[in-house]
Coordinates of C-alpha atoms in Angstrom, one line a residue:
Chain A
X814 CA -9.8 -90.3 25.6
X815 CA -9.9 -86.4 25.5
X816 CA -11.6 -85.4 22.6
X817 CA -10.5 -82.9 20.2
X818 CA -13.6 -81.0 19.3
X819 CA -11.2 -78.9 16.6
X820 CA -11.6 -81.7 14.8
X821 CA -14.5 -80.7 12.8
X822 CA -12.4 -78.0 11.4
X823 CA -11.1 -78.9 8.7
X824 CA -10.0 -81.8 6.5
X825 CA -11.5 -85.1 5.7
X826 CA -14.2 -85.9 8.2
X827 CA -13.4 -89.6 8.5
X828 CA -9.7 -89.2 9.1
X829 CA -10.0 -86.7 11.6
X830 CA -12.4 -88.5 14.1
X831 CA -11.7 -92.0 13.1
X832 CA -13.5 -93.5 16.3
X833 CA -16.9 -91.8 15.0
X834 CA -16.4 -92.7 11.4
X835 CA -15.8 -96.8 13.4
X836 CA -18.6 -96.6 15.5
X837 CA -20.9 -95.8 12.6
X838 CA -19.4 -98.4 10.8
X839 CA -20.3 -100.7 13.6
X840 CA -24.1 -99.4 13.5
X841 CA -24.5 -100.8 9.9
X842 CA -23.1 -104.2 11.0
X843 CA -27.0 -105.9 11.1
X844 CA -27.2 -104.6 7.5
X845 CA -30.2 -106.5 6.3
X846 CA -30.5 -107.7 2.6
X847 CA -32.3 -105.9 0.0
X848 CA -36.0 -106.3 -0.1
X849 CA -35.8 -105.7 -3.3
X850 CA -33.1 -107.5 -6.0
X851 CA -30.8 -105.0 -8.1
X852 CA -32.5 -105.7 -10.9
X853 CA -36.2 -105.4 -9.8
X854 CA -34.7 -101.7 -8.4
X855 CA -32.8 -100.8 -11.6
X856 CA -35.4 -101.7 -13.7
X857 CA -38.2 -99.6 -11.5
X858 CA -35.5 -96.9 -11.1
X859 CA -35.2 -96.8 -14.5
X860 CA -39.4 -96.6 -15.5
X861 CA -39.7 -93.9 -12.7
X862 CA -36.8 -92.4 -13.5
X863 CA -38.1 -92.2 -17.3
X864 CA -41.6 -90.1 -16.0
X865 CA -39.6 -88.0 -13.7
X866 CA -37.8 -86.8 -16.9
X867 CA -41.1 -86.0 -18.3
X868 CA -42.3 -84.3 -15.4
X869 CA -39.6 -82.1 -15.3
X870 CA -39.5 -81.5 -18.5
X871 CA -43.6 -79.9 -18.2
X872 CA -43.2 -78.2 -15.2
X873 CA -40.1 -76.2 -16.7
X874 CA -38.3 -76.5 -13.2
X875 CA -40.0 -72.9 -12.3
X876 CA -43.2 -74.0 -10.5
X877 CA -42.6 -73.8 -6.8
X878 CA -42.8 -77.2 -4.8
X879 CA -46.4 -76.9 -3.6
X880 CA -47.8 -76.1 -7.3
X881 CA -45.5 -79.0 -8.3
X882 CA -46.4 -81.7 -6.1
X883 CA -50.6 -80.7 -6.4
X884 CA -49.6 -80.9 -10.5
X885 CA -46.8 -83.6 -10.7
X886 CA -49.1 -86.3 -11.4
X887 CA -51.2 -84.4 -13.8
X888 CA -48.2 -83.1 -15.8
X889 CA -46.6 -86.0 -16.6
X890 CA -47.0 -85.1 -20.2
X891 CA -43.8 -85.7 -22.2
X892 CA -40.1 -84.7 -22.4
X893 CA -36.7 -85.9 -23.0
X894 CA -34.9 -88.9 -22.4
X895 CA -31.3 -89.0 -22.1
X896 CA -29.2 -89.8 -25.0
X897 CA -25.9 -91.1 -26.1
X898 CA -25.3 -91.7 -29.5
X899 CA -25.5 -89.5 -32.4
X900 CA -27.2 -91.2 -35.6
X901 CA -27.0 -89.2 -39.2
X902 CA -29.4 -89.9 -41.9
X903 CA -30.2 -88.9 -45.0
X904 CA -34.0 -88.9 -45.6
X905 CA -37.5 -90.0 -43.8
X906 CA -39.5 -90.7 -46.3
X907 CA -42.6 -89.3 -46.0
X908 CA -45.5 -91.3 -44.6
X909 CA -43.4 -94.1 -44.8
X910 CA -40.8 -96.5 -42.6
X911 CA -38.6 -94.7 -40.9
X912 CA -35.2 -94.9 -42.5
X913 CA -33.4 -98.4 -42.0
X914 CA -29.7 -97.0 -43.1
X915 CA -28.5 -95.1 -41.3
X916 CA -24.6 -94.3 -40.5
X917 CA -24.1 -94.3 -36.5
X918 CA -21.4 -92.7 -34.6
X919 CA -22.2 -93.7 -31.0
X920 CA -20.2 -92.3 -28.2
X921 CA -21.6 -95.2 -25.8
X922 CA -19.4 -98.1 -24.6
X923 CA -22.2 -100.5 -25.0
X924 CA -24.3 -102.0 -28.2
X925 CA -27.9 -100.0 -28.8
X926 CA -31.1 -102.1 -28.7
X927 CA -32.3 -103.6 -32.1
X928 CA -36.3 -103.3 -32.4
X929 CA -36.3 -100.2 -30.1
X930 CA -33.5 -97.6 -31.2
X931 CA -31.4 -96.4 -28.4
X932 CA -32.2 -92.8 -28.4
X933 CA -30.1 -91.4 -30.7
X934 CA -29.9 -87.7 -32.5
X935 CA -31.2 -88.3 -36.2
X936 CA -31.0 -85.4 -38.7
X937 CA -34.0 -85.9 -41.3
X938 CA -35.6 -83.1 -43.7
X939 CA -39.1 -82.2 -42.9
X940 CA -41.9 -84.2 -44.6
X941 CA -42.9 -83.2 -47.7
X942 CA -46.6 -84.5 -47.6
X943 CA -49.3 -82.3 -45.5
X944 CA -51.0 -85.6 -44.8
X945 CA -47.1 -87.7 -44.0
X946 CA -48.4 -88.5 -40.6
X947 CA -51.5 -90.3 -41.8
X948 CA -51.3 -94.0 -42.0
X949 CA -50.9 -96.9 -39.7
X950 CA -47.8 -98.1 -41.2
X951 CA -44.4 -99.5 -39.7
X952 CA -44.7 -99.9 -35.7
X953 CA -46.1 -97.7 -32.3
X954 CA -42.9 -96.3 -32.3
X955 CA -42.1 -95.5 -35.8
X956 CA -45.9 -93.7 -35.9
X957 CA -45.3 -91.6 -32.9
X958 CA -41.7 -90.3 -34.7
X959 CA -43.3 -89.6 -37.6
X960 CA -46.2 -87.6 -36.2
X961 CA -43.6 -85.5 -34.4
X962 CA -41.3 -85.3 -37.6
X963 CA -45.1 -83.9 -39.3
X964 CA -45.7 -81.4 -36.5
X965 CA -42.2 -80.2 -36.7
X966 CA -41.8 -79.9 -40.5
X967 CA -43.2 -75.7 -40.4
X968 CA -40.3 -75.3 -38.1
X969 CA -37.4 -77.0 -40.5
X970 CA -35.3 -80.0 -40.5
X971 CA -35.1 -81.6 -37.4
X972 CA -32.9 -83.8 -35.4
X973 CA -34.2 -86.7 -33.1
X974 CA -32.8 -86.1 -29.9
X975 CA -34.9 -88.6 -28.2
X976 CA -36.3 -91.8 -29.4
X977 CA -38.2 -94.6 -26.5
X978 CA -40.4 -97.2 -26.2
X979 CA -41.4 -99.7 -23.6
X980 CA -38.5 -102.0 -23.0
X981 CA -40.9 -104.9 -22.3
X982 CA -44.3 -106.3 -21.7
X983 CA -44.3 -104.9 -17.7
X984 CA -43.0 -102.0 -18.9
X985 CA -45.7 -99.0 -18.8
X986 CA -42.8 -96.3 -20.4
X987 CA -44.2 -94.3 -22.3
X988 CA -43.5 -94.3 -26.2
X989 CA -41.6 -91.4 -27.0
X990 CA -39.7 -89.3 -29.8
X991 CA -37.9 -85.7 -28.9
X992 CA -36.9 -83.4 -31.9
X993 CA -35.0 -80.4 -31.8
X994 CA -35.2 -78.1 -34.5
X995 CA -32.6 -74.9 -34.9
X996 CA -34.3 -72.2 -36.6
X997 CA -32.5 -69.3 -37.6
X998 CA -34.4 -68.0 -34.3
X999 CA -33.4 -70.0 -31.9
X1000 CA -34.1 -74.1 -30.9
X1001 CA -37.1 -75.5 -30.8
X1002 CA -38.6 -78.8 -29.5
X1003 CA -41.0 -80.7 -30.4
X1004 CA -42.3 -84.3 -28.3
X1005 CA -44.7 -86.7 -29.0
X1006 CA -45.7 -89.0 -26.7
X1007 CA -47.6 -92.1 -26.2
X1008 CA -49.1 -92.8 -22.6
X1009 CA -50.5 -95.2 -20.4
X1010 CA -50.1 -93.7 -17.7
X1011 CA -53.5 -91.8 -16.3
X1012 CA -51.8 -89.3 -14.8
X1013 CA -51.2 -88.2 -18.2
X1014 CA -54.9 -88.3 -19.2
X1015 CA -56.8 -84.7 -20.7
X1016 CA -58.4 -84.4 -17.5
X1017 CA -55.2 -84.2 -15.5
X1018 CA -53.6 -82.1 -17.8
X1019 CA -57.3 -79.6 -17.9
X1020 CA -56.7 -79.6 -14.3
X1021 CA -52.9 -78.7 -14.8
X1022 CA -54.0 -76.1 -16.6
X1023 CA -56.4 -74.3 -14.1
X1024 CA -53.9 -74.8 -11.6
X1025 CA -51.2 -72.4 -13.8
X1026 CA -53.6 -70.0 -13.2
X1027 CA -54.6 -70.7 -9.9
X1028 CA -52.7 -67.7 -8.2
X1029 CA -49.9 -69.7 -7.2
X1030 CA -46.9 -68.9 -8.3
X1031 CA -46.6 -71.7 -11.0
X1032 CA -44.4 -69.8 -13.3
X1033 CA -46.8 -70.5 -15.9
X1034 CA -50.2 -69.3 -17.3
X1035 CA -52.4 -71.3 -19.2
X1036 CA -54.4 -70.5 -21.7
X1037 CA -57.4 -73.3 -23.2
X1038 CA -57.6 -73.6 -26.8
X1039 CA -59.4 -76.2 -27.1
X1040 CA -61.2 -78.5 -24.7
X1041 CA -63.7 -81.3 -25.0
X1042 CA -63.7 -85.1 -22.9
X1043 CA -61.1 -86.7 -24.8
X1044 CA -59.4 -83.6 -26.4
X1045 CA -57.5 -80.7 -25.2
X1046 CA -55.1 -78.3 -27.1
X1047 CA -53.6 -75.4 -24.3
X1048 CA -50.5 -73.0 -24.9
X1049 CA -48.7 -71.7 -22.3
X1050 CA -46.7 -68.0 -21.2
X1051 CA -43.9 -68.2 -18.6
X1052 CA -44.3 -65.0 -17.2
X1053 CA -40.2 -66.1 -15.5
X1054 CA -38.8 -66.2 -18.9
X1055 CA -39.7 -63.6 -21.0
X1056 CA -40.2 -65.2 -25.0
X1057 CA -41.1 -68.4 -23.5
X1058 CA -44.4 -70.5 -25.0
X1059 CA -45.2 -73.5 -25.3
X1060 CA -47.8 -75.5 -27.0
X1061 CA -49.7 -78.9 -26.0
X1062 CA -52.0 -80.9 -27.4
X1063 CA -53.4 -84.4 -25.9
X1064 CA -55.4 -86.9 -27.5
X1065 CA -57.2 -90.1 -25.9
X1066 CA -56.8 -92.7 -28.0
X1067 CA -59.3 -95.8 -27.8
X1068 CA -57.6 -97.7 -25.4
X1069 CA -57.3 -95.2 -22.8
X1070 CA -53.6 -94.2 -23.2
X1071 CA -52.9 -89.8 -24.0
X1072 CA -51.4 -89.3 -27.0
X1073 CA -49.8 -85.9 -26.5
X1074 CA -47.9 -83.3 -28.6
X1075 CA -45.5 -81.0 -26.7
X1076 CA -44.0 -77.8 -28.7
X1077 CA -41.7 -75.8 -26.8
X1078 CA -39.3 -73.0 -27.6
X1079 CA -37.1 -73.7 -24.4
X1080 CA -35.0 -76.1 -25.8
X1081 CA -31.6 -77.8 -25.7
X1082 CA -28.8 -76.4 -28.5
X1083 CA -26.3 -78.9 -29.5
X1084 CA -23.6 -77.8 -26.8
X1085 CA -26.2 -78.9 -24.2
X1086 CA -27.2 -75.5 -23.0
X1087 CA -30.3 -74.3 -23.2
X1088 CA -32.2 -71.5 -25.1
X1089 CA -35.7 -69.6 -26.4
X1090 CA -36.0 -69.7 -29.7
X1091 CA -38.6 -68.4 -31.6
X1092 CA -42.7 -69.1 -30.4
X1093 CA -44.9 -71.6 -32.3
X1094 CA -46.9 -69.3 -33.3
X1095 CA -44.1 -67.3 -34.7
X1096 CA -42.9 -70.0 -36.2
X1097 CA -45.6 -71.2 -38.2
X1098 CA -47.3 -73.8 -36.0
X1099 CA -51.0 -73.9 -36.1
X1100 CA -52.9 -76.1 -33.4
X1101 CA -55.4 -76.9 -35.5
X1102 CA -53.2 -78.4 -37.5
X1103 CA -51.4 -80.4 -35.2
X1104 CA -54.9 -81.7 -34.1
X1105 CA -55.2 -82.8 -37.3
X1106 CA -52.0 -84.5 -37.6
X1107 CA -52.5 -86.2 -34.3
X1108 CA -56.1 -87.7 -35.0
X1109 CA -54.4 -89.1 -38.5
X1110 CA -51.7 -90.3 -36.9
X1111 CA -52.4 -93.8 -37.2
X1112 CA -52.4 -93.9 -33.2
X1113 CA -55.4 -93.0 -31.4
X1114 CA -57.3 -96.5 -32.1
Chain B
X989 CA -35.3 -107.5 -17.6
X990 CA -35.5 -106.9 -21.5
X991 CA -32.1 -107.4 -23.5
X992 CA -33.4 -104.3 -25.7
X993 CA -32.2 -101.7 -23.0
X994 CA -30.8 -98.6 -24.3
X995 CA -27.2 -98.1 -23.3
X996 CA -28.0 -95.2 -20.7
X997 CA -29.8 -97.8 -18.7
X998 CA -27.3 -100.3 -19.2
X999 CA -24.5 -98.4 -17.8
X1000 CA -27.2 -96.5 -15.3
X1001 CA -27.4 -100.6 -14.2
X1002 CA -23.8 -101.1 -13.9
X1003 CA -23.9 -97.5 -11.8
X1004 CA -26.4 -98.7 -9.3
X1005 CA -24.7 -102.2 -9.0
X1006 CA -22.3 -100.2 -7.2
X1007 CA -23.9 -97.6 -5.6
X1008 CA -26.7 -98.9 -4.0
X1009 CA -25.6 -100.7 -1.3
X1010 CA -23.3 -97.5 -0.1
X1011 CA -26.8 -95.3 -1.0
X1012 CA -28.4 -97.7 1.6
X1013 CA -25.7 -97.4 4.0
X1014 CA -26.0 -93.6 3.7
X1015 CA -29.5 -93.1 3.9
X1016 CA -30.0 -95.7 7.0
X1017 CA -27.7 -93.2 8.7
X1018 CA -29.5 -90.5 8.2
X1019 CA -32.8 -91.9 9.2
X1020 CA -32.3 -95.1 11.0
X1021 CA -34.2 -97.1 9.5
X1022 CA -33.9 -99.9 6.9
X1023 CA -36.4 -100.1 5.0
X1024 CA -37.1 -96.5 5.0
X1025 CA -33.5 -96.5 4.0
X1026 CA -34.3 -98.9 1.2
X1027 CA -37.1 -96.6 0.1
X1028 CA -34.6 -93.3 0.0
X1029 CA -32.5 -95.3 -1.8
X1030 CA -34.8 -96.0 -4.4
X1031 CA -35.9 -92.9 -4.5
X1032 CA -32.2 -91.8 -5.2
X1033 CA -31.9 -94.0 -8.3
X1034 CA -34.8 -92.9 -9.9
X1035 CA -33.5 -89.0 -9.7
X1036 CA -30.5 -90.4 -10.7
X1037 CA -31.6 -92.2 -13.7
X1038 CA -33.8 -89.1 -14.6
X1039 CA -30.6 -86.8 -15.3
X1040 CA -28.5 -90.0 -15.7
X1041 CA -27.6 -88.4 -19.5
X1042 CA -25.9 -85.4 -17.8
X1043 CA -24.3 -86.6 -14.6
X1044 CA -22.8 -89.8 -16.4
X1045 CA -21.4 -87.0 -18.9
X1046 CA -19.9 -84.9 -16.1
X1047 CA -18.9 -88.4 -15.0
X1048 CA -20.3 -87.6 -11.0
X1049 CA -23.2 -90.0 -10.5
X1050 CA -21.4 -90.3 -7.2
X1051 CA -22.0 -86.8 -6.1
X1052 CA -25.3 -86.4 -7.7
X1053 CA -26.6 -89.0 -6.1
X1054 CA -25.3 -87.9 -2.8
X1055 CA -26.9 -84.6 -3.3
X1056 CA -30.0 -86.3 -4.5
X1057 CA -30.2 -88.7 -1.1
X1058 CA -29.8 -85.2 1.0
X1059 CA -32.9 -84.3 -0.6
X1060 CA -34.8 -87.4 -0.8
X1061 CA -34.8 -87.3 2.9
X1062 CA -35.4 -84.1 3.8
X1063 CA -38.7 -84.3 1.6
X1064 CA -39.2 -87.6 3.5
X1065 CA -39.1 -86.0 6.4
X1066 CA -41.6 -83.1 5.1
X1067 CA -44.3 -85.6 4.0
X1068 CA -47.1 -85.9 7.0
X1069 CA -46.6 -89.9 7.2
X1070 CA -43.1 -89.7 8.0
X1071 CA -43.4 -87.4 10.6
X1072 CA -43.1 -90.2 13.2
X1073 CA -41.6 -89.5 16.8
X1074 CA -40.2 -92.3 18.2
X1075 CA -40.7 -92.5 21.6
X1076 CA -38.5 -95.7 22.9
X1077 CA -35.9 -97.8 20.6
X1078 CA -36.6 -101.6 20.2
X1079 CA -34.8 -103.5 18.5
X1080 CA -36.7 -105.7 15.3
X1081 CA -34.6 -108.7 16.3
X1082 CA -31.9 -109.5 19.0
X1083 CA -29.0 -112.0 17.1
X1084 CA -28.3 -114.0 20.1
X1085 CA -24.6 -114.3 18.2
X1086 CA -24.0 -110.9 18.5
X1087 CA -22.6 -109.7 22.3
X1088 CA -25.3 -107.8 24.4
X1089 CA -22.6 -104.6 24.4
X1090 CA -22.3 -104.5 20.6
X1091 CA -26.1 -104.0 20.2
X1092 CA -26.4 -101.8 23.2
X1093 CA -23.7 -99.9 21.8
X1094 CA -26.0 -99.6 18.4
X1095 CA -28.9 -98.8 20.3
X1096 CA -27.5 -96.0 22.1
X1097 CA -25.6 -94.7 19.1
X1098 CA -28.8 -94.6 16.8
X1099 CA -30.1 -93.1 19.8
X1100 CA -27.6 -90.3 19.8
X1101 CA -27.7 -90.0 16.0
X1102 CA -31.7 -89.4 16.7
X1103 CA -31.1 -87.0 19.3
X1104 CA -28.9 -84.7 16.5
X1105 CA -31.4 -82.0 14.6
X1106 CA -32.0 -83.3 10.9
X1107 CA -29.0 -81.2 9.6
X1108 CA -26.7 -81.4 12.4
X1109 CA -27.0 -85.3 11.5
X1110 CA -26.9 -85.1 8.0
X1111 CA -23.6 -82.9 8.4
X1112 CA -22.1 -85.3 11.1
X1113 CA -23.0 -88.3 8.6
X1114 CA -21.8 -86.4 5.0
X1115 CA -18.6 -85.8 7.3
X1116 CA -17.8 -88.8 9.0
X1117 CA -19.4 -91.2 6.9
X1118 CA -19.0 -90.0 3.3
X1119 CA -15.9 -88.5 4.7
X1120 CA -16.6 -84.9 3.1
X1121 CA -14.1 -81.9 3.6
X1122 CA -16.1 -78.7 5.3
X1123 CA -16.5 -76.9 2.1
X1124 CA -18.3 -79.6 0.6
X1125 CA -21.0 -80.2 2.4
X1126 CA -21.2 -76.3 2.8
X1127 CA -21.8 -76.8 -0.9
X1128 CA -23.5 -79.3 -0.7
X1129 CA -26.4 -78.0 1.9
X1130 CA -25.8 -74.4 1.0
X1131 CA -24.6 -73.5 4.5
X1132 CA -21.8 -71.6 5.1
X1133 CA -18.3 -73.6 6.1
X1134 CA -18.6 -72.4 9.5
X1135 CA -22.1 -73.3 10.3
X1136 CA -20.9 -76.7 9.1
X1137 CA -18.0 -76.7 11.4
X1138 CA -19.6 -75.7 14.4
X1139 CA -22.7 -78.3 14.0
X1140 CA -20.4 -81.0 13.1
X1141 CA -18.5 -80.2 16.2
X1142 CA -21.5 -80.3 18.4
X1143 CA -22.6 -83.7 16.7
X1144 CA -19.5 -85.3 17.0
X1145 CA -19.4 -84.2 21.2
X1146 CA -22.9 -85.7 21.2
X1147 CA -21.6 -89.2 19.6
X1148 CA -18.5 -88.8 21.4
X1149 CA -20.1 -88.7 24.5
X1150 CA -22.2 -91.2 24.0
X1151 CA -19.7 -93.7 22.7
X1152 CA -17.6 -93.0 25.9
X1153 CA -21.0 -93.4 28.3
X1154 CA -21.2 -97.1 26.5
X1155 CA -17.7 -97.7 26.9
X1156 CA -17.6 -97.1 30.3
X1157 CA -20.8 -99.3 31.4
X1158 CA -19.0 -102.4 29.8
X1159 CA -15.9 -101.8 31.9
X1160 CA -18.5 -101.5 35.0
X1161 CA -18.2 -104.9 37.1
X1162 CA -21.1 -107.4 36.9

């Protein structure tokens, strides 16, 4: 056979060199089964998958590789989870359950999960109370929406964008809640989440911190508010996106797991595109506060 | 696995169902190596379930995940333990069922693949395997359309000529 080395020119690659495209057939013919069954994969893909989101969502895709792969298991902090259907309601009352009726228009092809909510975008008012994220009431996940509903409530009405929680007992997912709130500024999110994991611990995320300002070029600097063992409250500048901040606050609760608080004016708009809206600072966000609100949360012991 | 999945992860399961015996295919092509090629794949789903909200929207797990393998293994390839150089190719396991010349013929073709540089292999693989026009994987690894043509030429000579060196030792008499 002569071969036609134009070939590679243009055009599909498989119909233009046929023989190739069969002989590397033939070299997958001792295909060896999975080690692993689909659903042992999915399900792992699925929990990684779930802290890769998070990670990605702290480093702000602008830290360069190196910075991120020292960082990536310290900064696996919080962030969003993807999302589906769109849930309206009308009120959260305040330090109370989380609203049962609710009217659902889901643009999903398949049911939503009972105890844990699919994530779904819910519209509620802020709370009214100072003290609405105090109590222990209603479950883990109910407590970690509310604290975030408590944070957000300087910023406006917010909608839950994001809403998780471990699907079962092997599974270490963190529990979650994303808001977005659209200020006449710009969006803001808030995220409150509820970790297991140590790479989310205050030490990790101390050391995150010192890293921003390493010298590398992070894309970030990092400034301590507050630091103690078990406590740490840091805000962050991205020097790459001019209006950019962020604020953080994590919390060891008594078992071990990071409760952590995540404000950030990068955020998602309802179109999907993504925006800076106004700084926590600017809009009315004090970390004290927040530390407040997560150490009467209900959730650290 | 729980019955209280939320739907992203159910349909993200009915996804990888599909894709992740043609992920595996893919990735042992690019590497030659099963389990590693397990491992990629794994890898793949996981940055596929990560942004599984926004590719399932755009309705192109498919090519995300394609994009995503790409990258999985060039980072494999970057981390110090899988900087291995393999010197000689054995075979794990000889199926006695299988003819002598249809291993041989494996042998020497993963052989040749391994010869290829990691991009003239991935090019020669996204071209002839995923069956990729020029532009796309010029899009797809950010290289111009002609520097995929002429490396996918020069892999495909290299397989070529290797597929026609095996061809002609089985015609040679015993």
């Amino acid at each position: 056979m002569t071969p036609d080395w134009t070939s590679a020119d243009s055009g599909r690659g498989a119909t233009e060199a046929p023989d190739v495209t069969a002989a590397l057939e033939r070299l997958l013919q001792d295909e060896p089964g999975f080690r692993r069954t689909l659903d042992e994969a999915t399900t792992a893909a699925i929990r990684d998958g779930r802290r890769r989101q998070l990670r990605n969502r702290a480093i702000g895709g602008v830290m360069s590789g190196a910075v991120a792969a020292a960082v990536c298991g310290a900064v696996v902090v919080i962030g969003p989870f993807g999302h589906q259907a769109a849930t309206s309601v009308a009120t959260s009352p305040s330090g109370g359950p989380l609203p049962s009726a609710v009217s659902t228009s889901s643009t999903s092809s398949t049911s939503s999960p009972s105890s844990t909510p699919a994530p779904a975008e819910t519209t509620a008012p802020p709370e009214t109370s100072p003290s609405s994220a105090s109590g222990a009431t209603g479950t883990v996940a109910d407590r970690v929406q509310r604290l975030a509903l408590a944070v957000a409530k300087p910023l406006g009405a917010a909608t839950v964008v994001d809403r998780s929680a471990p699907t079962g007992s092997g599974d270490t997912a963190p529990y979650l809640t994303r808001l977005r709130v659209t200020t006449p500024k710009g969006p803001v999110e808030v995220a409150v989440s509820l970790d297991s994991d140590p790479g989310t611990s205050v030490a990790l995320m101390s050391q995150s911190c010192q890293l921003d300002n390493g010298g590398a070029d992070s894309g970030r600097r990092c400034t301590v508010i507050t630091l103690t063992d078990s406590q740490g409250t840091w805000s962050r500048s991205y020097p790459n996106q001019p209006g950019r901040s962020s604020l953080e606050v994590a919390q060891t609760t008594d078992s071990g797991a990071t409760l952590h608080v995540v404000i950030d004016n990068y955020a998602e708009l309802a179109d999907g595109t993504k925006a800076i809206g106004p700084t926590w600072s600017a809009a009315g966000i004090d970390p004290t506060e927040v530390e407040v609100l997560v150490r009467d949360s209900g959730l650290l012991g | 696995m729980s019955n209280e999945q939320p739907t992203e992860a159910l349909d993200f399961r009915v996804w990888a169902a599909g894709a992740r015996p043609r992920l595996r295919r893919t990735a042992y092509l690019l590497c030659g190596d099963w389990h590693q090629a397990e491992d990629l794949t794994q890898d793949v789903l996981v940055r596929v379930y990560a942004v599984w909200h926004r590719v399932a929207r755009m309705s192109a797990p498919d090519a995300y995940a394609r994009k995503a393998m790409v990258n999985a293994h060039r980072s494999a390839l970057r981390r110090p333990s899988r900087r291995e150089q393999v010197v000689e190719l054995v075979p794990d396991r000889i199926d006695l069922r299988v003819p002598l010349s249809a291993t041989e013929e494996r042998d020497e073709l993963l052989a040749a693949l391994a010869d290829l540089g990691t991009s003239q292999r991935t090019i020669v693989v996204l071209r002839y395997w995923e069956d990729l026009s020029v532009a796309e994987v010029a899009e797809l690894l950010h290289l111009s359309a002609g520097t995929v043509k002429s490396q996918a030429a020069r892999g495909l000579q290299h397989l070529r000529r290797t597929l026609t060196a095996v061809s002609l030792s089985e015609e040679e008499p015993a």
